[in-house]
Amino acid sequence: MGSVTEENGVKASPETQHPRKAFGWAARDNSGVLSPFSFSRRNNGDDDVTIKILYCGICHSDLHSIKNDWTNTIYPIVPGHEIVGAVTEVGSNVRKFKVGDKVGVGCLVNSCRSCDGCKQGFENYCPRMILTYNSVDADGTMTYGGYSDMVVVNEHFVVRIPDTMPLDKCAPLLCAGITVYSPLKYFGLNEPGKHLGVVGLGGLGHVAVKFAKAFGVKVTVISSSPRKEKEAIERLGADAFMVSSNPEQMQAAMGTMDGIINTVSAVHSLMPLLFLLKTRGKMIMVGAPDKPLELPVFSLIMGGKIVAGSCIGGMQDTQEMLDFAAKHNVTADIELIGMDYVNKAMERLAKADVRYRFVIDIANTLTAA
Amino acid sequence: MAKLPEEEHPEKAFGWAARDSNGVLSPFKFSRRSSGPKDVNIKILYCGVCHSDLHFVKNEWGMSIYPIVPGHEIVGIVTEVGSMVQKFRVGNAVGVGCMVGGCDECEDCKRGWESYCPKTILTYSNIYHDGTVTYGGYSDRIVVEEHYVVRFPDGLPKDAGAPLLCAGITVYSPMRYYGLAEPGTHLGVVGLGGLGHLAVKFAKAFGAKVTVISTSPSKEKEAIEHLGADAFLVSRNAEQMKAAARTMDGILDTVSAKHYLLPLMELLKSHGKLVLVGAPEEPLELPAFPLLVGRKLVGGSATGGMQETQEMLDFAAKHNITADIEIIPMNYINTAMERLAKADVKYRFVIDVANTLSA
């Protein structure tokens, strides 16, 4: 029998490399245009859960990946790592889930499970982690993500969606949610009474405001767009709002923040943000500019300040985050779209024209050709 | 009309000062305040020459007030104490570091983080509470408020211990604060100069494994055989750097010239910490991806608070940690500054003030 990636010496196609038919939308080249795509999924192994996908959020990383912005895309690429669905099959070793459960899958589908990071619940920092899409899986095949009808995932990398959560609005929490929740917790910025700055009010930023308020933290939104103020304060519940290009506002807030969650993925100036921090304050980068930023070393040294990065979160944290979100009614603000709107959605996302996450209604609008 | 330095205060003092940004130092008569109730009057025995002194005399940071009497690694003997002074008596050996005053009431001061107080008063080239300019340790005596004086332990040699007052606390404080002082920690030290060599010594005393990262292969023997480092990497040797990727819990970066952070970040394990104590004048490049995918951090640190300075000295005395120094007479100072600019010193000049500074 040939390997999964080859049959009779010929490279297996995405349609034939696994035994079960699957259908989704993929980009074939760096134009990033998505279109219908027939492929295949593995059989459900002993530790696996098969999930019929109901909703999938559109993350900005999906846009970067389909356009090969990070120069690591393998085409064809089926993006999507904010997956919510229903269990249709469980393997014989699976304990946590049964058929019919509502579950989620985020950015990871596997890791080595044995390094220090994995053992401590930091699967997202495992050097051998496998991403939900555009990654080489253990059997040598590419992983395909959630813009598709079904996915088969190791139980460890599946989380339960609490019963009270609306499934569509919960989908973005699987990436955006954990991406802000994890550093708020790890860096101690979830303590009531602390003052947190949130830079950028997009998919990550708006969820950061909601989680921070649920933690009892005072929140100031820092944005380049004055028109977002009403939204930030009245709808999202931020305590204050500053325009980053307004020197008076920025000056008045100097030395007032315990931490800043910086969601901005464009290159920008760190110095004015560092000045907002108290002594020993922490700025956590969760946006990933693709060019280096300028680090004003004096500002770090003179306040003993920290600039750190954070990337998604581990599986235990992800479940904890969902349970916390359910308890405190934290969901994403979404625009639900049909599968065939996805290319238009990507154009709008590139211009930040969405409040604040597109979610694809997979179950109702993804149909095989 | 402003008073001359000689007439500002009642007690005569003598030192060496730079008059302008040429940075050339020469004899300088000035004056010190009388000891107030909380003050300690100190006859200066030794003063270390810190790289900051060089930056200041040349006004490289744009904040110099001339004439400058530098020097913030001061060891001396108490000659007089004010009526409210509790911690010191005449004859005690004491030290003074980079600060001589602060607000004493902000959150930072209350937490023992005086070096971060926005109103911190530096030992030299700063404005004191009374509006006069502070003058540092290249001088015969200094009057300092009790809170900003530390006891100099008996077991420490006063000359080789002087650099601890700035270089020592500058590396000790971040090692403690950032959790890099635990036994078994693997710490990288970038740069083997005044700060770097003390970082190696403190780290070894903490029980850490130490790798020195340097641009100069010639320093390897010294680092390993004399300072006790466990390993040595030449930063320009791509193979060595690659082999050491993801092995370090933390890195203390003492380099004050512009340099690349990315190769250092790649040496860190996930959750690793790159701590900057050297102060390049221009911003450095910070690539965001390596920070995110390892949850790494870059932190800064500036000297340290008073309580931890005392703690550092007591630790140094217990573990026999002193600086490697070259003792010089006061009138060698300009040559010393030239050599310091070329990093031609192993590893700190210390001025023998008591024996060589004469009016």
PDB file of N, CA and C in Angstrom, chain A residues 210-284:
ATOM      1  N   LYS A 210     -13.754  43.341  26.073  1.00  0.00           N
ATOM      2  CA  LYS A 210     -14.818  42.597  26.757  1.00  0.00           C
ATOM      3  C   LYS A 210     -14.259  41.698  27.871  1.00  0.00           C
ATOM      4  N   PHE A 211     -13.196  40.971  27.565  1.00  0.00           N
ATOM      5  CA  PHE A 211     -12.612  40.100  28.601  1.00  0.00           C
ATOM      6  C   PHE A 211     -12.090  40.937  29.761  1.00  0.00           C
ATOM      7  N   ALA A 212     -11.402  42.026  29.435  1.00  0.00           N
ATOM      8  CA  ALA A 212     -10.811  42.837  30.497  1.00  0.00           C
ATOM      9  C   ALA A 212     -11.896  43.396  31.409  1.00  0.00           C
ATOM     10  N   LYS A 213     -12.993  43.861  30.814  1.00  0.00           N
ATOM     11  CA  LYS A 213     -14.078  44.378  31.665  1.00  0.00           C
ATOM     12  C   LYS A 213     -14.653  43.263  32.527  1.00  0.00           C
ATOM     13  N   ALA A 214     -14.763  42.063  31.947  1.00  0.00           N
ATOM     14  CA  ALA A 214     -15.282  40.933  32.730  1.00  0.00           C
ATOM     15  C   ALA A 214     -14.345  40.594  33.893  1.00  0.00           C
ATOM     16  N   PHE A 215     -13.052  40.854  33.733  1.00  0.00           N
ATOM     17  CA  PHE A 215     -12.083  40.626  34.814  1.00  0.00           C
ATOM     18  C   PHE A 215     -12.145  41.713  35.877  1.00  0.00           C
ATOM     19  N   GLY A 216     -12.851  42.809  35.592  1.00  0.00           N
ATOM     20  CA  GLY A 216     -12.879  43.902  36.569  1.00  0.00           C
ATOM     21  C   GLY A 216     -11.732  44.874  36.399  1.00  0.00           C
ATOM     22  N   VAL A 217     -11.173  44.888  35.208  1.00  0.00           N
ATOM     23  CA  VAL A 217     -10.023  45.743  34.909  1.00  0.00           C
ATOM     24  C   VAL A 217     -10.525  47.045  34.289  1.00  0.00           C
ATOM     25  N   LYS A 218      -9.846  48.154  34.588  1.00  0.00           N
ATOM     26  CA  LYS A 218     -10.189  49.427  33.936  1.00  0.00           C
ATOM     27  C   LYS A 218      -9.561  49.425  32.540  1.00  0.00           C
ATOM     28  N   VAL A 219     -10.301  49.785  31.528  1.00  0.00           N
ATOM     29  CA  VAL A 219      -9.827  49.681  30.146  1.00  0.00           C
ATOM     30  C   VAL A 219      -9.822  51.020  29.435  1.00  0.00           C
ATOM     31  N   THR A 220      -8.677  51.355  28.853  1.00  0.00           N
ATOM     32  CA  THR A 220      -8.598  52.515  27.960  1.00  0.00           C
ATOM     33  C   THR A 220      -8.269  52.005  26.564  1.00  0.00           C
ATOM     34  N   VAL A 221      -9.102  52.349  25.602  1.00  0.00           N
ATOM     35  CA  VAL A 221      -8.828  51.965  24.211  1.00  0.00           C
ATOM     36  C   VAL A 221      -7.978  53.053  23.565  1.00  0.00           C
ATOM     37  N   ILE A 222      -6.926  52.628  22.870  1.00  0.00           N
ATOM     38  CA  ILE A 222      -6.062  53.569  22.146  1.00  0.00           C
ATOM     39  C   ILE A 222      -6.203  53.241  20.669  1.00  0.00           C
ATOM     40  N   SER A 223      -6.678  54.211  19.908  1.00  0.00           N
ATOM     41  CA  SER A 223      -6.982  53.917  18.502  1.00  0.00           C
ATOM     42  C   SER A 223      -6.552  55.084  17.637  1.00  0.00           C
ATOM     43  N   SER A 224      -6.347  54.794  16.348  1.00  0.00           N
ATOM     44  CA  SER A 224      -6.013  55.893  15.435  1.00  0.00           C
ATOM     45  C   SER A 224      -7.286  56.535  14.876  1.00  0.00           C
ATOM     46  N   SER A 225      -8.475  55.936  15.156  1.00  0.00           N
ATOM     47  CA  SER A 225      -9.717  56.462  14.568  1.00  0.00           C
ATOM     48  C   SER A 225     -10.635  57.072  15.610  1.00  0.00           C
ATOM     49  N   PRO A 226     -10.762  58.398  15.634  1.00  0.00           N
ATOM     50  CA  PRO A 226     -11.623  59.058  16.624  1.00  0.00           C
ATOM     51  C   PRO A 226     -13.071  58.557  16.560  1.00  0.00           C
ATOM     52  N   ARG A 227     -13.498  58.121  15.384  1.00  0.00           N
ATOM     53  CA  ARG A 227     -14.915  57.748  15.253  1.00  0.00           C
ATOM     54  C   ARG A 227     -15.267  56.461  15.994  1.00  0.00           C
ATOM     55  N   LYS A 228     -14.250  55.757  16.489  1.00  0.00           N
ATOM     56  CA  LYS A 228     -14.555  54.518  17.208  1.00  0.00           C
ATOM     57  C   LYS A 228     -14.874  54.767  18.678  1.00  0.00           C
ATOM     58  N   GLU A 229     -14.801  56.027  19.112  1.00  0.00           N
ATOM     59  CA  GLU A 229     -14.930  56.283  20.533  1.00  0.00           C
ATOM     60  C   GLU A 229     -16.293  55.885  21.090  1.00  0.00           C
ATOM     61  N   LYS A 230     -17.342  56.308  20.422  1.00  0.00           N
ATOM     62  CA  LYS A 230     -18.709  56.037  20.903  1.00  0.00           C
ATOM     63  C   LYS A 230     -18.903  54.537  21.069  1.00  0.00           C
ATOM     64  N   GLU A 231     -18.521  53.802  20.050  1.00  0.00           N
ATOM     65  CA  GLU A 231     -18.605  52.346  20.043  1.00  0.00           C
ATOM     66  C   GLU A 231     -17.849  51.750  21.225  1.00  0.00           C
ATOM     67  N   ALA A 232     -16.606  52.231  21.395  1.00  0.00           N
ATOM     68  CA  ALA A 232     -15.734  51.653  22.419  1.00  0.00           C
ATOM     69  C   ALA A 232     -16.347  51.834  23.802  1.00  0.00           C
ATOM     70  N   ILE A 233     -16.848  53.031  24.052  1.00  0.00           N
ATOM     71  CA  ILE A 233     -17.324  53.348  25.396  1.00  0.00           C
ATOM     72  C   ILE A 233     -18.747  52.830  25.601  1.00  0.00           C
ATOM     73  N   GLU A 234     -19.629  53.143  24.645  1.00  0.00           N
ATOM     74  CA  GLU A 234     -21.037  52.836  24.902  1.00  0.00           C
ATOM     75  C   GLU A 234     -21.368  51.380  24.662  1.00  0.00           C
ATOM     76  N   ARG A 235     -20.770  50.810  23.642  1.00  0.00           N
ATOM     77  CA  ARG A 235     -21.185  49.433  23.355  1.00  0.00           C
ATOM     78  C   ARG A 235     -20.248  48.397  23.951  1.00  0.00           C
ATOM     79  N   LEU A 236     -18.953  48.645  23.876  1.00  0.00           N
ATOM     80  CA  LEU A 236     -18.024  47.636  24.373  1.00  0.00           C
ATOM     81  C   LEU A 236     -17.711  47.806  25.854  1.00  0.00           C
ATOM     82  N   GLY A 237     -18.039  48.984  26.400  1.00  0.00           N
ATOM     83  CA  GLY A 237     -17.863  49.154  27.841  1.00  0.00           C
ATOM     84  C   GLY A 237     -16.488  49.633  28.270  1.00  0.00           C
ATOM     85  N   ALA A 238     -15.682  50.138  27.342  1.00  0.00           N
ATOM     86  CA  ALA A 238     -14.378  50.682  27.742  1.00  0.00           C
ATOM     87  C   ALA A 238     -14.596  51.886  28.655  1.00  0.00           C
ATOM     88  N   ASP A 239     -13.641  52.110  29.562  1.00  0.00           N
ATOM     89  CA  ASP A 239     -13.762  53.231  30.486  1.00  0.00           C
ATOM     90  C   ASP A 239     -13.287  54.535  29.885  1.00  0.00           C
ATOM     91  N   ALA A 240     -12.376  54.430  28.936  1.00  0.00           N
ATOM     92  CA  ALA A 240     -11.827  55.653  28.343  1.00  0.00           C
ATOM     93  C   ALA A 240     -11.344  55.339  26.945  1.00  0.00           C
ATOM     94  N   PHE A 241     -11.096  56.400  26.172  1.00  0.00           N
ATOM     95  CA  PHE A 241     -10.698  56.238  24.766  1.00  0.00           C
ATOM     96  C   PHE A 241      -9.711  57.335  24.421  1.00  0.00           C
ATOM     97  N   MET A 242      -8.613  56.969  23.767  1.00  0.00           N
ATOM     98  CA  MET A 242      -7.640  57.990  23.358  1.00  0.00           C
ATOM     99  C   MET A 242      -7.304  57.820  21.901  1.00  0.00           C
ATOM    100  N   VAL A 243      -7.100  58.918  21.247  1.00  0.00           N
ATOM    101  CA  VAL A 243      -6.631  58.859  19.867  1.00  0.00           C
ATOM    102  C   VAL A 243      -5.110  58.915  19.916  1.00  0.00           C
ATOM    103  N   SER A 244      -4.473  57.920  19.327  1.00  0.00           N
ATOM    104  CA  SER A 244      -3.021  57.791  19.473  1.00  0.00           C
ATOM    105  C   SER A 244      -2.251  58.969  18.892  1.00  0.00           C
ATOM    106  N   SER A 245      -2.858  59.677  17.942  1.00  0.00           N
ATOM    107  CA  SER A 245      -2.146  60.814  17.354  1.00  0.00           C
ATOM    108  C   SER A 245      -2.464  62.114  18.069  1.00  0.00           C
ATOM    109  N   ASN A 246      -3.180  62.046  19.194  1.00  0.00           N
ATOM    110  CA  ASN A 246      -3.492  63.255  19.961  1.00  0.00           C
ATOM    111  C   ASN A 246      -2.500  63.391  21.106  1.00  0.00           C
ATOM    112  N   PRO A 247      -1.500  64.274  20.958  1.00  0.00           N
ATOM    113  CA  PRO A 247      -0.415  64.321  21.946  1.00  0.00           C
ATOM    114  C   PRO A 247      -0.900  64.712  23.340  1.00  0.00           C
ATOM    115  N   GLU A 248      -1.936  65.556  23.410  1.00  0.00           N
ATOM    116  CA  GLU A 248      -2.392  65.964  24.742  1.00  0.00           C
ATOM    117  C   GLU A 248      -3.010  64.796  25.504  1.00  0.00           C
ATOM    118  N   GLN A 249      -3.839  64.046  24.809  1.00  0.00           N
ATOM    119  CA  GLN A 249      -4.464  62.894  25.463  1.00  0.00           C
ATOM    120  C   GLN A 249      -3.404  61.893  25.896  1.00  0.00           C
ATOM    121  N   MET A 250      -2.443  61.637  24.998  1.00  0.00           N
ATOM    122  CA  MET A 250      -1.406  60.650  25.289  1.00  0.00           C
ATOM    123  C   MET A 250      -0.548  61.124  26.461  1.00  0.00           C
ATOM    124  N   GLN A 251      -0.254  62.410  26.476  1.00  0.00           N
ATOM    125  CA  GLN A 251       0.579  62.952  27.556  1.00  0.00           C
ATOM    126  C   GLN A 251      -0.129  62.832  28.896  1.00  0.00           C
ATOM    127  N   ALA A 252      -1.431  63.156  28.884  1.00  0.00           N
ATOM    128  CA  ALA A 252      -2.189  63.130  30.140  1.00  0.00           C
ATOM    129  C   ALA A 252      -2.241  61.722  30.717  1.00  0.00           C
ATOM    130  N   ALA A 253      -2.116  60.720  29.856  1.00  0.00           N
ATOM    131  CA  ALA A 253      -2.228  59.331  30.325  1.00  0.00           C
ATOM    132  C   ALA A 253      -0.877  58.698  30.615  1.00  0.00           C
ATOM    133  N   MET A 254       0.192  59.471  30.550  1.00  0.00           N
ATOM    134  CA  MET A 254       1.533  58.899  30.767  1.00  0.00           C
ATOM    135  C   MET A 254       1.656  58.264  32.130  1.00  0.00           C
ATOM    136  N   GLY A 255       2.284  57.118  32.168  1.00  0.00           N
ATOM    137  CA  GLY A 255       2.562  56.475  33.443  1.00  0.00           C
ATOM    138  C   GLY A 255       1.327  56.011  34.184  1.00  0.00           C
ATOM    139  N   THR A 256       0.225  55.694  33.473  1.00  0.00           N
ATOM    140  CA  THR A 256      -1.006  55.322  34.172  1.00  0.00           C
ATOM    141  C   THR A 256      -1.412  53.862  33.977  1.00  0.00           C
ATOM    142  N   MET A 257      -0.775  53.170  33.070  1.00  0.00           N
ATOM    143  CA  MET A 257      -1.257  51.813  32.739  1.00  0.00           C
ATOM    144  C   MET A 257      -0.350  50.709  33.254  1.00  0.00           C
ATOM    145  N   ASP A 258      -0.992  49.681  33.842  1.00  0.00           N
ATOM    146  CA  ASP A 258      -0.229  48.514  34.288  1.00  0.00           C
ATOM    147  C   ASP A 258       0.224  47.675  33.095  1.00  0.00           C
ATOM    148  N   GLY A 259      -0.617  47.662  32.056  1.00  0.00           N
ATOM    149  CA  GLY A 259      -0.274  46.872  30.886  1.00  0.00           C
ATOM    150  C   GLY A 259      -0.989  47.385  29.655  1.00  0.00           C
ATOM    151  N   ILE A 260      -0.484  46.964  28.524  1.00  0.00           N
ATOM    152  CA  ILE A 260      -1.104  47.300  27.244  1.00  0.00           C
ATOM    153  C   ILE A 260      -1.147  46.035  26.408  1.00  0.00           C
ATOM    154  N   ILE A 261      -2.326  45.753  25.839  1.00  0.00           N
ATOM    155  CA  ILE A 261      -2.408  44.681  24.836  1.00  0.00           C
ATOM    156  C   ILE A 261      -2.387  45.374  23.478  1.00  0.00           C
ATOM    157  N   ASN A 262      -1.374  45.100  22.696  1.00  0.00           N
ATOM    158  CA  ASN A 262      -1.179  45.781  21.419  1.00  0.00           C
ATOM    159  C   ASN A 262      -1.551  44.840  20.285  1.00  0.00           C
ATOM    160  N   THR A 263      -2.700  45.117  19.663  1.00  0.00           N
ATOM    161  CA  THR A 263      -3.222  44.194  18.649  1.00  0.00           C
ATOM    162  C   THR A 263      -2.865  44.623  17.232  1.00  0.00           C
ATOM    163  N   VAL A 264      -2.111  45.712  17.117  1.00  0.00           N
ATOM    164  CA  VAL A 264      -1.892  46.299  15.796  1.00  0.00           C
ATOM    165  C   VAL A 264      -0.873  45.513  14.993  1.00  0.00           C
ATOM    166  N   SER A 265      -1.244  45.152  13.764  1.00  0.00           N
ATOM    167  CA  SER A 265      -0.302  44.359  12.972  1.00  0.00           C
ATOM    168  C   SER A 265       0.415  45.164  11.901  1.00  0.00           C
ATOM    169  N   ALA A 266       0.187  46.449  11.873  1.00  0.00           N
ATOM    170  CA  ALA A 266       0.980  47.286  10.979  1.00  0.00           C
ATOM    171  C   ALA A 266       2.198  47.782  11.753  1.00  0.00           C
ATOM    172  N   VAL A 267       3.217  48.201  11.048  1.00  0.00           N
ATOM    173  CA  VAL A 267       4.386  48.787  11.718  1.00  0.00           C
ATOM    174  C   VAL A 267       3.965  50.124  12.328  1.00  0.00           C
ATOM    175  N   HIS A 268       4.350  50.359  13.566  1.00  0.00           N
ATOM    176  CA  HIS A 268       3.952  51.604  14.218  1.00  0.00           C
ATOM    177  C   HIS A 268       4.968  51.945  15.292  1.00  0.00           C
ATOM    178  N   SER A 269       4.806  53.110  15.895  1.00  0.00           N
ATOM    179  CA  SER A 269       5.794  53.586  16.860  1.00  0.00           C
ATOM    180  C   SER A 269       5.469  53.093  18.271  1.00  0.00           C
ATOM    181  N   LEU A 270       6.462  52.462  18.906  1.00  0.00           N
ATOM    182  CA  LEU A 270       6.227  51.926  20.249  1.00  0.00           C
ATOM    183  C   LEU A 270       6.426  52.970  21.343  1.00  0.00           C
ATOM    184  N   MET A 271       7.248  53.969  21.071  1.00  0.00           N
ATOM    185  CA  MET A 271       7.638  54.872  22.161  1.00  0.00           C
ATOM    186  C   MET A 271       6.463  55.556  22.835  1.00  0.00           C
ATOM    187  N   PRO A 272       5.518  56.131  22.095  1.00  0.00           N
ATOM    188  CA  PRO A 272       4.401  56.789  22.793  1.00  0.00           C
ATOM    189  C   PRO A 272       3.595  55.806  23.642  1.00  0.00           C
ATOM    190  N   LEU A 273       3.553  54.546  23.206  1.00  0.00           N
ATOM    191  CA  LEU A 273       2.814  53.544  23.971  1.00  0.00           C
ATOM    192  C   LEU A 273       3.576  53.179  25.242  1.00  0.00           C
ATOM    193  N   LEU A 274       4.904  53.063  25.134  1.00  0.00           N
ATOM    194  CA  LEU A 274       5.703  52.729  26.314  1.00  0.00           C
ATOM    195  C   LEU A 274       5.567  53.802  27.383  1.00  0.00           C
ATOM    196  N   PHE A 275       5.427  55.043  26.955  1.00  0.00           N
ATOM    197  CA  PHE A 275       5.283  56.123  27.930  1.00  0.00           C
ATOM    198  C   PHE A 275       3.995  56.016  28.729  1.00  0.00           C
ATOM    199  N   LEU A 276       2.995  55.330  28.160  1.00  0.00           N
ATOM    200  CA  LEU A 276       1.727  55.204  28.883  1.00  0.00           C
ATOM    201  C   LEU A 276       1.841  54.255  30.074  1.00  0.00           C
ATOM    202  N   LEU A 277       2.875  53.398  30.047  1.00  0.00           N
ATOM    203  CA  LEU A 277       2.998  52.389  31.093  1.00  0.00           C
ATOM    204  C   LEU A 277       3.544  52.964  32.378  1.00  0.00           C
ATOM    205  N   LYS A 278       3.065  52.403  33.506  1.00  0.00           N
ATOM    206  CA  LYS A 278       3.685  52.700  34.803  1.00  0.00           C
ATOM    207  C   LYS A 278       5.070  52.043  34.832  1.00  0.00           C
ATOM    208  N   THR A 279       5.812  52.354  35.910  1.00  0.00           N
ATOM    209  CA  THR A 279       7.066  51.636  36.140  1.00  0.00           C
ATOM    210  C   THR A 279       6.789  50.145  36.127  1.00  0.00           C
ATOM    211  N   ARG A 280       7.668  49.386  35.487  1.00  0.00           N
ATOM    212  CA  ARG A 280       7.560  47.929  35.392  1.00  0.00           C
ATOM    213  C   ARG A 280       6.323  47.493  34.595  1.00  0.00           C
ATOM    214  N   GLY A 281       5.716  48.413  33.868  1.00  0.00           N
ATOM    215  CA  GLY A 281       4.548  48.058  33.067  1.00  0.00           C
ATOM    216  C   GLY A 281       4.919  47.141  31.908  1.00  0.00           C
ATOM    217  N   LYS A 282       3.899  46.464  31.369  1.00  0.00           N
ATOM    218  CA  LYS A 282       4.165  45.455  30.353  1.00  0.00           C
ATOM    219  C   LYS A 282       3.355  45.728  29.094  1.00  0.00           C
ATOM    220  N   MET A 283       4.035  45.754  27.965  1.00  0.00           N
ATOM    221  CA  MET A 283       3.299  45.847  26.705  1.00  0.00           C
ATOM    222  C   MET A 283       3.352  44.482  26.025  1.00  0.00           C
ATOM    223  N   ILE A 284       2.185  43.925  25.729  1.00  0.00           N
ATOM    224  CA  ILE A 284       2.131  42.598  25.138  1.00  0.00           C
ATOM    225  C   ILE A 284       1.712  42.732  23.676  1.00  0.00           C
TER     226      ILE A 284
END
